[in-house]
Amino acid sequence: MIMKKIDISASINGIKLPLCIMNASGVLCSTDQDLSNLLNSSSGGIVTKSCTYKPREGNILPRYFEWNIGSINSMGLPNLGIDFYINFIEKKKINKPIFLSISGLSIEENYSLVQKANQYSKITAIELNLSCPNILEKEKMLGYDFYGISNFIENIFKFNKKPLGIKLPPYFHEAHIKNIALILNQFPIFFVTCINSLPNGLFIDINKESVVIRPKKGFGGIGGSIIKPFALANIHKFYTYLRKDIAIIGCGGISSGKDIFEHILCGASAVQIGTQFMKEGISVFERLKKELIFLLKKKNYSSLNSFKGKLKYLQ
Ligand code: SIN
């Protein structure tokens, strides 16, 4: 019997990933060591920690906590500054697509960061993070500011020439997703990544009758398995409303090959792993790859396109 070859490579609007699985920005992608580990791993691409212009220490510790089905964080964008990430990309032999994640503390800082990234051809694409929920100095998150986001993206595309995608927060109303999609559809955006963590969650240690992280009185972004239904819903609604050439990178609640299958069935072209990467370390990519191939074999699918976006509804 001839075994069919299973192709789990991905294309994000023409950006070719040898494997559809990569890390989510923020998790084990901040330092030279983290990024070198990712370069040497089987991940299909690399996303750097969201950077600001200058290095940042981030919020006070403890700022991350995980339990069996989720995680809470209020990291506050600890990062080594854009120059560090650019230098890393410039000096290393880059063997897969590399996405520079940017999250300026102000609109002006975002313009400067995108301008700077445009000067370096080894950066495959920019992932503009408009959804960090943990910045104490910033009241507004652009991803939830429907008026601000339109004006902002219009200005970015006056000078940006690089493939650029946007990391979005979760939305909870169809009308909000439709509104954002209609705005994004007006611009030459390459991809969206959805979703970032669910903002303003609270986890409690019942024995101590206390919160578990220190910044923001314990409130933080929720990730992990617990958020998968929200990720799937956002992916599928964006798949419905976005222009078909804008790829969706699914993120949220993936810890198995089955979870990846569900993200792709909802319309994702590739996926990112956050909390599970943090829990399991670099070997997660190889395990997920094996599980996804196993599942596709069982279902007799030879590539992601055989089922991407083909979620069925009940009659
Ligand atoms: C953080 O550094 O606070 C997390 C970044 C994010 O969730 O976008």
PDB file of C-alpha atoms and ligand atoms in Angstrom:
ATOM      1  CA  MET A   1       0.000   0.000   0.000  1.00  0.00           C
ATOM      2  CA  ILE A   2       1.299   3.479  -0.901  1.00  0.00           C
ATOM      3  CA  MET A   3       1.210   5.869   2.083  1.00  0.00           C
ATOM      4  CA  LYS A   4      -0.082   9.323   1.183  1.00  0.00           C
ATOM      5  CA  LYS A   5       2.282  12.126   2.177  1.00  0.00           C
ATOM      6  CA  ILE A   6       0.712  14.474   4.687  1.00  0.00           C
ATOM      7  CA  ASP A   7       1.567  18.106   4.044  1.00  0.00           C
ATOM      8  CA  ILE A   8       1.236  20.311   7.127  1.00  0.00           C
ATOM      9  CA  SER A   9       3.140  23.267   5.758  1.00  0.00           C
ATOM     10  CA  ALA A  10       1.294  26.574   5.645  1.00  0.00           C
ATOM     11  CA  SER A  11       1.100  29.723   3.603  1.00  0.00           C
ATOM     12  CA  ILE A  12       0.294  32.998   5.290  1.00  0.00           C
ATOM     13  CA  ASN A  13      -0.642  35.136   2.352  1.00  0.00           C
ATOM     14  CA  GLY A  14       2.378  33.831   0.437  1.00  0.00           C
ATOM     15  CA  ILE A  15       4.736  33.538   3.436  1.00  0.00           C
ATOM     16  CA  LYS A  16       5.669  29.863   3.423  1.00  0.00           C
ATOM     17  CA  LEU A  17       6.008  28.057   6.747  1.00  0.00           C
ATOM     18  CA  PRO A  18       7.506  24.540   6.580  1.00  0.00           C
ATOM     19  CA  LEU A  19       5.143  23.596   9.443  1.00  0.00           C
ATOM     20  CA  CYS A  20       1.909  25.374  10.397  1.00  0.00           C
ATOM     21  CA  ILE A  21       2.870  25.559  14.097  1.00  0.00           C
ATOM     22  CA  MET A  22       4.888  28.355  15.722  1.00  0.00           C
ATOM     23  CA  ASN A  23       5.252  30.058  19.088  1.00  0.00           C
ATOM     24  CA  ALA A  24       2.977  32.829  20.313  1.00  0.00           C
ATOM     25  CA  SER A  25       4.690  36.107  20.981  1.00  0.00           C
ATOM     26  CA  GLY A  26       5.561  36.482  24.650  1.00  0.00           C
ATOM     27  CA  VAL A  27       6.381  32.882  25.429  1.00  0.00           C
ATOM     28  CA  LEU A  28      10.061  31.938  25.589  1.00  0.00           C
ATOM     29  CA  CYS A  29      11.013  34.316  22.766  1.00  0.00           C
ATOM     30  CA  SER A  30      12.583  37.259  24.599  1.00  0.00           C
ATOM     31  CA  THR A  31      16.298  36.484  24.886  1.00  0.00           C
ATOM     32  CA  ASP A  32      19.129  35.327  22.604  1.00  0.00           C
ATOM     33  CA  GLN A  33      18.869  31.867  24.188  1.00  0.00           C
ATOM     34  CA  ASP A  34      15.070  31.672  23.721  1.00  0.00           C
ATOM     35  CA  LEU A  35      15.252  32.721  20.087  1.00  0.00           C
ATOM     36  CA  SER A  36      18.205  30.430  19.330  1.00  0.00           C
ATOM     37  CA  ASN A  37      16.215  27.529  20.806  1.00  0.00           C
ATOM     38  CA  LEU A  38      13.346  28.390  18.483  1.00  0.00           C
ATOM     39  CA  LEU A  39      15.697  28.591  15.492  1.00  0.00           C
ATOM     40  CA  ASN A  40      16.931  25.092  16.304  1.00  0.00           C
ATOM     41  CA  SER A  41      13.471  23.669  16.950  1.00  0.00           C
ATOM     42  CA  SER A  42      10.957  22.232  14.532  1.00  0.00           C
ATOM     43  CA  SER A  43       8.593  25.230  14.854  1.00  0.00           C
ATOM     44  CA  GLY A  44       7.458  26.425  11.446  1.00  0.00           C
ATOM     45  CA  GLY A  45       8.232  30.062  12.207  1.00  0.00           C
ATOM     46  CA  ILE A  46       9.383  32.338  15.002  1.00  0.00           C
ATOM     47  CA  VAL A  47       7.608  35.263  16.609  1.00  0.00           C
ATOM     48  CA  THR A  48       9.719  37.528  18.788  1.00  0.00           C
ATOM     49  CA  LYS A  49       8.553  38.970  22.119  1.00  0.00           C
ATOM     50  CA  SER A  50       6.525  42.144  21.503  1.00  0.00           C
ATOM     51  CA  CYS A  51       9.071  44.924  21.654  1.00  0.00           C
ATOM     52  CA  THR A  52       9.118  48.566  22.516  1.00  0.00           C
ATOM     53  CA  TYR A  53      11.697  51.096  21.394  1.00  0.00           C
ATOM     54  CA  LYS A  54      13.697  50.916  24.607  1.00  0.00           C
ATOM     55  CA  PRO A  55      14.229  47.795  26.735  1.00  0.00           C
ATOM     56  CA  ARG A  56      11.645  47.316  29.518  1.00  0.00           C
ATOM     57  CA  GLU A  57      11.766  45.445  32.802  1.00  0.00           C
ATOM     58  CA  GLY A  58       8.012  44.857  32.711  1.00  0.00           C
ATOM     59  CA  ASN A  59       5.664  44.608  35.676  1.00  0.00           C
ATOM     60  CA  ILE A  60       6.536  43.594  39.221  1.00  0.00           C
ATOM     61  CA  LEU A  61       6.871  39.854  40.086  1.00  0.00           C
ATOM     62  CA  PRO A  62       5.077  37.490  40.422  1.00  0.00           C
ATOM     63  CA  ARG A  63       3.396  38.237  37.103  1.00  0.00           C
ATOM     64  CA  TYR A  64       2.664  34.771  35.656  1.00  0.00           C
ATOM     65  CA  PHE A  65       0.759  31.847  37.116  1.00  0.00           C
ATOM     66  CA  GLU A  66      -0.645  28.685  35.579  1.00  0.00           C
ATOM     67  CA  TRP A  67      -3.071  25.979  36.663  1.00  0.00           C
ATOM     68  CA  ASN A  68      -4.359  22.827  34.956  1.00  0.00           C
ATOM     69  CA  ILE A  69      -6.554  24.511  32.344  1.00  0.00           C
ATOM     70  CA  GLY A  70      -5.229  28.028  32.084  1.00  0.00           C
ATOM     71  CA  SER A  71      -2.731  30.751  32.800  1.00  0.00           C
ATOM     72  CA  ILE A  72      -2.885  34.339  33.963  1.00  0.00           C
ATOM     73  CA  ASN A  73      -0.240  36.926  33.190  1.00  0.00           C
ATOM     74  CA  SER A  74       0.473  40.564  33.623  1.00  0.00           C
ATOM     75  CA  MET A  75       3.971  40.685  32.204  1.00  0.00           C
ATOM     76  CA  GLY A  76       3.901  44.331  31.139  1.00  0.00           C
ATOM     77  CA  LEU A  77       5.952  43.844  27.974  1.00  0.00           C
ATOM     78  CA  PRO A  78       9.359  42.958  29.448  1.00  0.00           C
ATOM     79  CA  ASN A  79      11.626  43.002  26.398  1.00  0.00           C
ATOM     80  CA  LEU A  80      15.134  43.865  25.295  1.00  0.00           C
ATOM     81  CA  GLY A  81      14.150  46.686  22.934  1.00  0.00           C
ATOM     82  CA  ILE A  82      13.756  46.656  19.152  1.00  0.00           C
ATOM     83  CA  ASP A  83      17.509  46.977  18.472  1.00  0.00           C
ATOM     84  CA  PHE A  84      18.185  43.704  20.249  1.00  0.00           C
ATOM     85  CA  TYR A  85      15.620  41.796  18.152  1.00  0.00           C
ATOM     86  CA  ILE A  86      16.806  43.362  14.910  1.00  0.00           C
ATOM     87  CA  ASN A  87      20.439  42.600  15.753  1.00  0.00           C
ATOM     88  CA  PHE A  88      19.527  38.998  16.515  1.00  0.00           C
ATOM     89  CA  ILE A  89      17.796  38.607  13.168  1.00  0.00           C
ATOM     90  CA  GLU A  90      20.607  40.366  11.312  1.00  0.00           C
ATOM     91  CA  LYS A  91      23.445  38.328  12.812  1.00  0.00           C
ATOM     92  CA  LYS A  92      21.900  34.841  12.836  1.00  0.00           C
ATOM     93  CA  LYS A  93      21.347  32.436   9.995  1.00  0.00           C
ATOM     94  CA  ILE A  94      17.571  32.544   9.828  1.00  0.00           C
ATOM     95  CA  ASN A  95      16.185  29.272   8.517  1.00  0.00           C
ATOM     96  CA  LYS A  96      12.434  29.946   8.723  1.00  0.00           C
ATOM     97  CA  PRO A  97      10.060  32.918   8.605  1.00  0.00           C
ATOM     98  CA  ILE A  98      10.605  35.320  11.480  1.00  0.00           C
ATOM     99  CA  PHE A  99       7.909  37.699  12.648  1.00  0.00           C
ATOM    100  CA  LEU A 100       8.979  40.786  14.571  1.00  0.00           C
ATOM    101  CA  SER A 101       6.293  41.543  17.132  1.00  0.00           C
ATOM    102  CA  ILE A 102       5.900  45.216  17.954  1.00  0.00           C
ATOM    103  CA  SER A 103       3.886  46.804  20.737  1.00  0.00           C
ATOM    104  CA  GLY A 104       4.674  50.480  21.214  1.00  0.00           C
ATOM    105  CA  LEU A 105       3.414  52.237  24.322  1.00  0.00           C
ATOM    106  CA  SER A 106       1.926  55.007  22.197  1.00  0.00           C
ATOM    107  CA  ILE A 107       0.723  55.450  18.637  1.00  0.00           C
ATOM    108  CA  GLU A 108       3.826  57.498  17.830  1.00  0.00           C
ATOM    109  CA  GLU A 109       6.084  54.778  19.221  1.00  0.00           C
ATOM    110  CA  ASN A 110       4.328  52.226  17.007  1.00  0.00           C
ATOM    111  CA  TYR A 111       4.975  54.399  13.950  1.00  0.00           C
ATOM    112  CA  SER A 112       8.674  54.637  14.825  1.00  0.00           C
ATOM    113  CA  LEU A 113       8.927  50.898  15.436  1.00  0.00           C
ATOM    114  CA  VAL A 114       7.286  50.009  12.122  1.00  0.00           C
ATOM    115  CA  GLN A 115       9.484  52.539  10.339  1.00  0.00           C
ATOM    116  CA  LYS A 116      12.579  50.986  11.863  1.00  0.00           C
ATOM    117  CA  ALA A 117      11.519  47.420  11.020  1.00  0.00           C
ATOM    118  CA  ASN A 118      11.013  48.493   7.407  1.00  0.00           C
ATOM    119  CA  GLN A 119      14.755  49.065   7.077  1.00  0.00           C
ATOM    120  CA  TYR A 120      15.653  45.376   7.575  1.00  0.00           C
ATOM    121  CA  SER A 121      14.993  42.865   4.842  1.00  0.00           C
ATOM    122  CA  LYS A 122      15.664  39.761   6.975  1.00  0.00           C
ATOM    123  CA  ILE A 123      12.511  40.418   9.017  1.00  0.00           C
ATOM    124  CA  THR A 124       9.897  38.325   7.210  1.00  0.00           C
ATOM    125  CA  ALA A 125       6.910  40.211   8.555  1.00  0.00           C
ATOM    126  CA  ILE A 126       5.736  42.487  11.337  1.00  0.00           C
ATOM    127  CA  GLU A 127       3.134  41.335  13.842  1.00  0.00           C
ATOM    128  CA  LEU A 128       1.699  44.525  15.265  1.00  0.00           C
ATOM    129  CA  ASN A 129       0.335  43.764  18.714  1.00  0.00           C
ATOM    130  CA  LEU A 130      -2.669  46.006  19.349  1.00  0.00           C
ATOM    131  CA  SER A 131      -3.978  43.861  22.181  1.00  0.00           C
ATOM    132  CA  CYS A 132      -1.605  43.760  25.150  1.00  0.00           C
ATOM    133  CA  PRO A 133      -3.892  43.975  28.186  1.00  0.00           C
ATOM    134  CA  ASN A 134      -1.234  44.605  30.829  1.00  0.00           C
ATOM    135  CA  ILE A 135       0.265  48.027  30.392  1.00  0.00           C
ATOM    136  CA  LEU A 136      -0.202  50.123  33.495  1.00  0.00           C
ATOM    137  CA  GLU A 137       0.732  53.392  31.772  1.00  0.00           C
ATOM    138  CA  LYS A 138      -1.781  52.891  28.960  1.00  0.00           C
ATOM    139  CA  GLU A 139      -5.513  53.112  29.537  1.00  0.00           C
ATOM    140  CA  LYS A 140      -6.706  52.365  26.022  1.00  0.00           C
ATOM    141  CA  MET A 141      -6.049  49.240  24.000  1.00  0.00           C
ATOM    142  CA  LEU A 142      -6.096  50.098  20.288  1.00  0.00           C
ATOM    143  CA  GLY A 143      -7.723  46.776  19.424  1.00  0.00           C
ATOM    144  CA  TYR A 144     -10.843  47.933  21.276  1.00  0.00           C
ATOM    145  CA  ASP A 145     -10.771  51.494  19.959  1.00  0.00           C
ATOM    146  CA  PHE A 146     -12.751  51.226  16.721  1.00  0.00           C
ATOM    147  CA  TYR A 147     -12.229  54.857  15.738  1.00  0.00           C
ATOM    148  CA  GLY A 148      -8.562  54.988  16.668  1.00  0.00           C
ATOM    149  CA  ILE A 149      -7.585  51.746  14.938  1.00  0.00           C
ATOM    150  CA  SER A 150      -8.801  52.818  11.513  1.00  0.00           C
ATOM    151  CA  ASN A 151      -6.903  56.086  11.537  1.00  0.00           C
ATOM    152  CA  PHE A 152      -3.823  54.386  12.949  1.00  0.00           C
ATOM    153  CA  ILE A 153      -3.680  51.648  10.294  1.00  0.00           C
ATOM    154  CA  GLU A 154      -4.278  54.151   7.540  1.00  0.00           C
ATOM    155  CA  ASN A 155      -1.225  56.098   8.732  1.00  0.00           C
ATOM    156  CA  ILE A 156       0.900  52.931   9.018  1.00  0.00           C
ATOM    157  CA  PHE A 157       0.220  52.021   5.392  1.00  0.00           C
ATOM    158  CA  LYS A 158       1.333  55.456   4.234  1.00  0.00           C
ATOM    159  CA  PHE A 159       4.908  54.257   4.752  1.00  0.00           C
ATOM    160  CA  ASN A 160       4.909  50.540   5.557  1.00  0.00           C
ATOM    161  CA  LYS A 161       6.190  48.279   2.776  1.00  0.00           C
ATOM    162  CA  LYS A 162       6.658  45.093   4.782  1.00  0.00           C
ATOM    163  CA  PRO A 163       4.226  42.218   5.137  1.00  0.00           C
ATOM    164  CA  LEU A 164       2.271  43.244   8.214  1.00  0.00           C
ATOM    165  CA  GLY A 165      -0.295  41.510  10.387  1.00  0.00           C
ATOM    166  CA  ILE A 166      -2.207  42.547  13.465  1.00  0.00           C
ATOM    167  CA  LYS A 167      -2.557  40.681  16.737  1.00  0.00           C
ATOM    168  CA  LEU A 168      -6.097  41.237  17.915  1.00  0.00           C
ATOM    169  CA  PRO A 169      -7.770  40.921  21.295  1.00  0.00           C
ATOM    170  CA  PRO A 170     -10.781  38.635  21.686  1.00  0.00           C
ATOM    171  CA  TYR A 171     -14.145  40.147  20.749  1.00  0.00           C
ATOM    172  CA  PHE A 172     -17.382  38.962  22.256  1.00  0.00           C
ATOM    173  CA  HIS A 173     -19.988  40.401  19.912  1.00  0.00           C
ATOM    174  CA  GLU A 174     -20.407  39.524  16.271  1.00  0.00           C
ATOM    175  CA  ALA A 175     -20.980  43.217  15.449  1.00  0.00           C
ATOM    176  CA  HIS A 176     -17.544  44.073  16.876  1.00  0.00           C
ATOM    177  CA  ILE A 177     -15.811  41.441  14.759  1.00  0.00           C
ATOM    178  CA  LYS A 178     -17.689  42.593  11.693  1.00  0.00           C
ATOM    179  CA  ASN A 179     -16.739  46.232  12.357  1.00  0.00           C
ATOM    180  CA  ILE A 180     -13.053  45.463  12.843  1.00  0.00           C
ATOM    181  CA  ALA A 181     -13.004  43.188   9.792  1.00  0.00           C
ATOM    182  CA  LEU A 182     -14.589  45.868   7.635  1.00  0.00           C
ATOM    183  CA  ILE A 183     -11.915  48.319   8.776  1.00  0.00           C
ATOM    184  CA  LEU A 184      -9.057  45.843   8.189  1.00  0.00           C
ATOM    185  CA  ASN A 185     -10.433  44.900   4.755  1.00  0.00           C
ATOM    186  CA  GLN A 186      -9.636  48.396   3.526  1.00  0.00           C
ATOM    187  CA  PHE A 187      -5.877  47.924   3.958  1.00  0.00           C
ATOM    188  CA  PRO A 188      -3.190  45.635   2.477  1.00  0.00           C
ATOM    189  CA  ILE A 189      -2.927  43.619   5.680  1.00  0.00           C
ATOM    190  CA  PHE A 190      -1.258  40.197   5.308  1.00  0.00           C
ATOM    191  CA  PHE A 191      -2.729  38.435   8.319  1.00  0.00           C
ATOM    192  CA  VAL A 192      -4.428  38.753  11.677  1.00  0.00           C
ATOM    193  CA  THR A 193      -3.482  36.753  14.731  1.00  0.00           C
ATOM    194  CA  CYS A 194      -6.415  36.003  16.960  1.00  0.00           C
ATOM    195  CA  ILE A 195      -6.667  35.903  19.839  1.00  0.00           C
ATOM    196  CA  ASN A 196      -4.456  37.523  22.461  1.00  0.00           C
ATOM    197  CA  SER A 197      -5.217  36.603  26.074  1.00  0.00           C
ATOM    198  CA  LEU A 198      -8.645  37.394  27.536  1.00  0.00           C
ATOM    199  CA  PRO A 199      -8.062  40.666  29.354  1.00  0.00           C
ATOM    200  CA  ASN A 200      -8.871  41.379  32.987  1.00  0.00           C
ATOM    201  CA  GLY A 201      -9.242  37.869  34.325  1.00  0.00           C
ATOM    202  CA  LEU A 202      -8.778  36.997  37.970  1.00  0.00           C
ATOM    203  CA  PHE A 203      -7.494  33.737  39.464  1.00  0.00           C
ATOM    204  CA  ILE A 204      -7.764  33.104  43.188  1.00  0.00           C
ATOM    205  CA  ASP A 205      -5.788  30.897  45.550  1.00  0.00           C
ATOM    206  CA  ILE A 206      -8.548  29.664  47.830  1.00  0.00           C
ATOM    207  CA  ASN A 207      -6.229  28.642  50.663  1.00  0.00           C
ATOM    208  CA  LYS A 208      -4.583  32.032  50.849  1.00  0.00           C
ATOM    209  CA  GLU A 209      -7.824  33.811  49.865  1.00  0.00           C
ATOM    210  CA  SER A 210      -5.619  35.870  47.610  1.00  0.00           C
ATOM    211  CA  VAL A 211      -4.893  36.737  44.021  1.00  0.00           C
ATOM    212  CA  VAL A 212      -1.877  34.966  42.479  1.00  0.00           C
ATOM    213  CA  ILE A 213      -0.066  37.743  40.608  1.00  0.00           C
ATOM    214  CA  ARG A 214       1.010  41.121  41.985  1.00  0.00           C
ATOM    215  CA  PRO A 215       0.488  43.731  39.194  1.00  0.00           C
ATOM    216  CA  LYS A 216      -2.925  45.351  38.766  1.00  0.00           C
ATOM    217  CA  LYS A 217      -4.212  43.832  42.034  1.00  0.00           C
ATOM    218  CA  GLY A 218      -4.080  40.360  40.479  1.00  0.00           C
ATOM    219  CA  PHE A 219      -5.951  41.062  37.246  1.00  0.00           C
ATOM    220  CA  GLY A 220      -4.338  39.776  34.073  1.00  0.00           C
ATOM    221  CA  GLY A 221      -4.687  38.187  30.644  1.00  0.00           C
ATOM    222  CA  ILE A 222      -6.054  34.636  30.625  1.00  0.00           C
ATOM    223  CA  GLY A 223      -4.588  32.010  28.281  1.00  0.00           C
ATOM    224  CA  GLY A 224      -4.572  28.223  27.972  1.00  0.00           C
ATOM    225  CA  SER A 225      -7.208  25.568  27.250  1.00  0.00           C
ATOM    226  CA  ILE A 226      -9.906  27.546  29.007  1.00  0.00           C
ATOM    227  CA  ILE A 227      -9.910  30.201  26.238  1.00  0.00           C
ATOM    228  CA  LYS A 228     -10.103  27.848  23.238  1.00  0.00           C
ATOM    229  CA  PRO A 229     -13.857  28.333  22.587  1.00  0.00           C
ATOM    230  CA  PHE A 230     -13.319  32.109  22.372  1.00  0.00           C
ATOM    231  CA  ALA A 231     -10.337  31.696  20.044  1.00  0.00           C
ATOM    232  CA  LEU A 232     -12.316  29.373  17.768  1.00  0.00           C
ATOM    233  CA  ALA A 233     -15.282  31.737  17.686  1.00  0.00           C
ATOM    234  CA  ASN A 234     -13.112  34.742  16.803  1.00  0.00           C
ATOM    235  CA  ILE A 235     -11.218  32.831  14.124  1.00  0.00           C
ATOM    236  CA  HIS A 236     -14.386  31.585  12.508  1.00  0.00           C
ATOM    237  CA  LYS A 237     -16.163  34.942  12.543  1.00  0.00           C
ATOM    238  CA  PHE A 238     -13.072  36.691  11.153  1.00  0.00           C
ATOM    239  CA  TYR A 239     -12.875  34.002   8.488  1.00  0.00           C
ATOM    240  CA  THR A 240     -16.431  34.935   7.536  1.00  0.00           C
ATOM    241  CA  TYR A 241     -15.894  38.697   7.419  1.00  0.00           C
ATOM    242  CA  LEU A 242     -12.280  39.245   6.374  1.00  0.00           C
ATOM    243  CA  ARG A 243     -11.125  39.545   2.774  1.00  0.00           C
ATOM    244  CA  LYS A 244     -10.130  36.054   1.670  1.00  0.00           C
ATOM    245  CA  ASP A 245      -6.476  36.984   1.095  1.00  0.00           C
ATOM    246  CA  ILE A 246      -6.021  38.083   4.728  1.00  0.00           C
ATOM    247  CA  ALA A 247      -4.759  34.952   6.461  1.00  0.00           C
ATOM    248  CA  ILE A 248      -5.714  34.121  10.041  1.00  0.00           C
ATOM    249  CA  ILE A 249      -3.166  32.815  12.511  1.00  0.00           C
ATOM    250  CA  GLY A 250      -5.044  31.023  15.267  1.00  0.00           C
ATOM    251  CA  CYS A 251      -3.862  31.400  18.839  1.00  0.00           C
ATOM    252  CA  GLY A 252      -5.562  30.374  22.054  1.00  0.00           C
ATOM    253  CA  GLY A 253      -5.966  27.152  23.942  1.00  0.00           C
ATOM    254  CA  ILE A 254      -3.936  24.776  21.807  1.00  0.00           C
ATOM    255  CA  SER A 255      -2.431  21.839  23.641  1.00  0.00           C
ATOM    256  CA  SER A 256      -2.981  18.966  21.190  1.00  0.00           C
ATOM    257  CA  GLY A 257      -3.081  18.115  17.487  1.00  0.00           C
ATOM    258  CA  LYS A 258      -6.855  17.988  17.797  1.00  0.00           C
ATOM    259  CA  ASP A 259      -6.904  21.622  18.954  1.00  0.00           C
ATOM    260  CA  ILE A 260      -4.839  22.629  15.912  1.00  0.00           C
ATOM    261  CA  PHE A 261      -7.284  20.771  13.669  1.00  0.00           C
ATOM    262  CA  GLU A 262     -10.166  22.750  15.202  1.00  0.00           C
ATOM    263  CA  HIS A 263      -8.410  26.085  14.671  1.00  0.00           C
ATOM    264  CA  ILE A 264      -7.805  25.254  11.009  1.00  0.00           C
ATOM    265  CA  LEU A 265     -11.339  23.922  10.538  1.00  0.00           C
ATOM    266  CA  CYS A 266     -12.538  27.347  11.749  1.00  0.00           C
ATOM    267  CA  GLY A 267     -10.395  29.099   9.131  1.00  0.00           C
ATOM    268  CA  ALA A 268      -6.872  29.513  10.525  1.00  0.00           C
ATOM    269  CA  SER A 269      -3.973  29.085   8.084  1.00  0.00           C
ATOM    270  CA  ALA A 270      -1.416  28.469  10.835  1.00  0.00           C
ATOM    271  CA  VAL A 271      -1.338  28.448  14.622  1.00  0.00           C
ATOM    272  CA  GLN A 272       0.652  29.796  17.542  1.00  0.00           C
ATOM    273  CA  ILE A 273       1.252  28.093  20.877  1.00  0.00           C
ATOM    274  CA  GLY A 274       1.418  30.144  24.084  1.00  0.00           C
ATOM    275  CA  THR A 275       0.578  28.637  27.475  1.00  0.00           C
ATOM    276  CA  GLN A 276       1.320  25.052  26.394  1.00  0.00           C
ATOM    277  CA  PHE A 277       4.757  26.088  25.074  1.00  0.00           C
ATOM    278  CA  MET A 278       5.435  27.706  28.454  1.00  0.00           C
ATOM    279  CA  LYS A 279       4.354  24.495  30.275  1.00  0.00           C
ATOM    280  CA  GLU A 280       6.072  21.968  28.051  1.00  0.00           C
ATOM    281  CA  GLY A 281       9.051  23.741  26.529  1.00  0.00           C
ATOM    282  CA  ILE A 282      10.574  23.478  23.074  1.00  0.00           C
ATOM    283  CA  SER A 283       9.601  19.821  22.478  1.00  0.00           C
ATOM    284  CA  VAL A 284       5.951  20.908  22.185  1.00  0.00           C
ATOM    285  CA  PHE A 285       6.348  21.621  18.442  1.00  0.00           C
ATOM    286  CA  GLU A 286       7.509  18.105  17.606  1.00  0.00           C
ATOM    287  CA  ARG A 287       4.740  16.520  19.701  1.00  0.00           C
ATOM    288  CA  LEU A 288       2.009  18.681  18.170  1.00  0.00           C
ATOM    289  CA  LYS A 289       3.331  18.006  14.681  1.00  0.00           C
ATOM    290  CA  LYS A 290       3.152  14.246  15.280  1.00  0.00           C
ATOM    291  CA  GLU A 291      -0.354  14.480  16.747  1.00  0.00           C
ATOM    292  CA  LEU A 292      -1.606  16.588  13.840  1.00  0.00           C
ATOM    293  CA  ILE A 293      -0.157  14.210  11.239  1.00  0.00           C
ATOM    294  CA  PHE A 294      -1.667  11.242  13.088  1.00  0.00           C
ATOM    295  CA  LEU A 295      -5.104  12.873  13.090  1.00  0.00           C
ATOM    296  CA  LEU A 296      -4.951  13.862   9.410  1.00  0.00           C
ATOM    297  CA  LYS A 297      -3.950  10.316   8.478  1.00  0.00           C
ATOM    298  CA  LYS A 298      -6.904   8.981  10.435  1.00  0.00           C
ATOM    299  CA  LYS A 299      -9.244  11.410   8.711  1.00  0.00           C
ATOM    300  CA  ASN A 300      -7.642  10.773   5.332  1.00  0.00           C
ATOM    301  CA  TYR A 301      -6.720  14.395   4.700  1.00  0.00           C
ATOM    302  CA  SER A 302      -3.472  15.078   2.868  1.00  0.00           C
ATOM    303  CA  SER A 303      -3.128  18.818   3.540  1.00  0.00           C
ATOM    304  CA  LEU A 304      -4.581  21.644   5.608  1.00  0.00           C
ATOM    305  CA  ASN A 305      -6.462  23.028   2.621  1.00  0.00           C
ATOM    306  CA  SER A 306      -8.607  19.882   2.500  1.00  0.00           C
ATOM    307  CA  PHE A 307     -10.491  21.059   5.594  1.00  0.00           C
ATOM    308  CA  LYS A 308      -9.470  24.678   6.280  1.00  0.00           C
ATOM    309  CA  GLY A 309     -12.519  26.844   7.053  1.00  0.00           C
ATOM    310  CA  LYS A 310     -14.906  23.969   6.334  1.00  0.00           C
ATOM    311  CA  LEU A 311     -16.660  23.936   9.688  1.00  0.00           C
ATOM    312  CA  LYS A 312     -20.131  22.395   9.281  1.00  0.00           C
ATOM    313  CA  TYR A 313     -23.339  23.782  10.808  1.00  0.00           C
ATOM    314  CA  LEU A 314     -26.290  21.800  12.067  1.00  0.00           C
ATOM    315  CA  GLN A 315     -29.302  22.006   9.754  1.00  0.00           C
TER     316      GLN A 315
HETATM  317  C1  SIN B   1       2.699  41.287  28.264  1.00  0.00           C
HETATM  318  O1  SIN B   1       3.923  41.422  28.068  1.00  0.00           O
HETATM  319  O2  SIN B   1       2.108  41.899  29.152  1.00  0.00           O
HETATM  320  C2  SIN B   1       1.928  40.334  27.408  1.00  0.00           C
HETATM  321  C3  SIN B   1       1.869  40.820  26.031  1.00  0.00           C
HETATM  322  C4  SIN B   1       0.546  40.581  25.412  1.00  0.00           C
HETATM  323  O3  SIN B   1      -0.301  39.867  25.964  1.00  0.00           O
HETATM  324  O4  SIN B   1       0.306  41.116  24.348  1.00  0.00           O
END
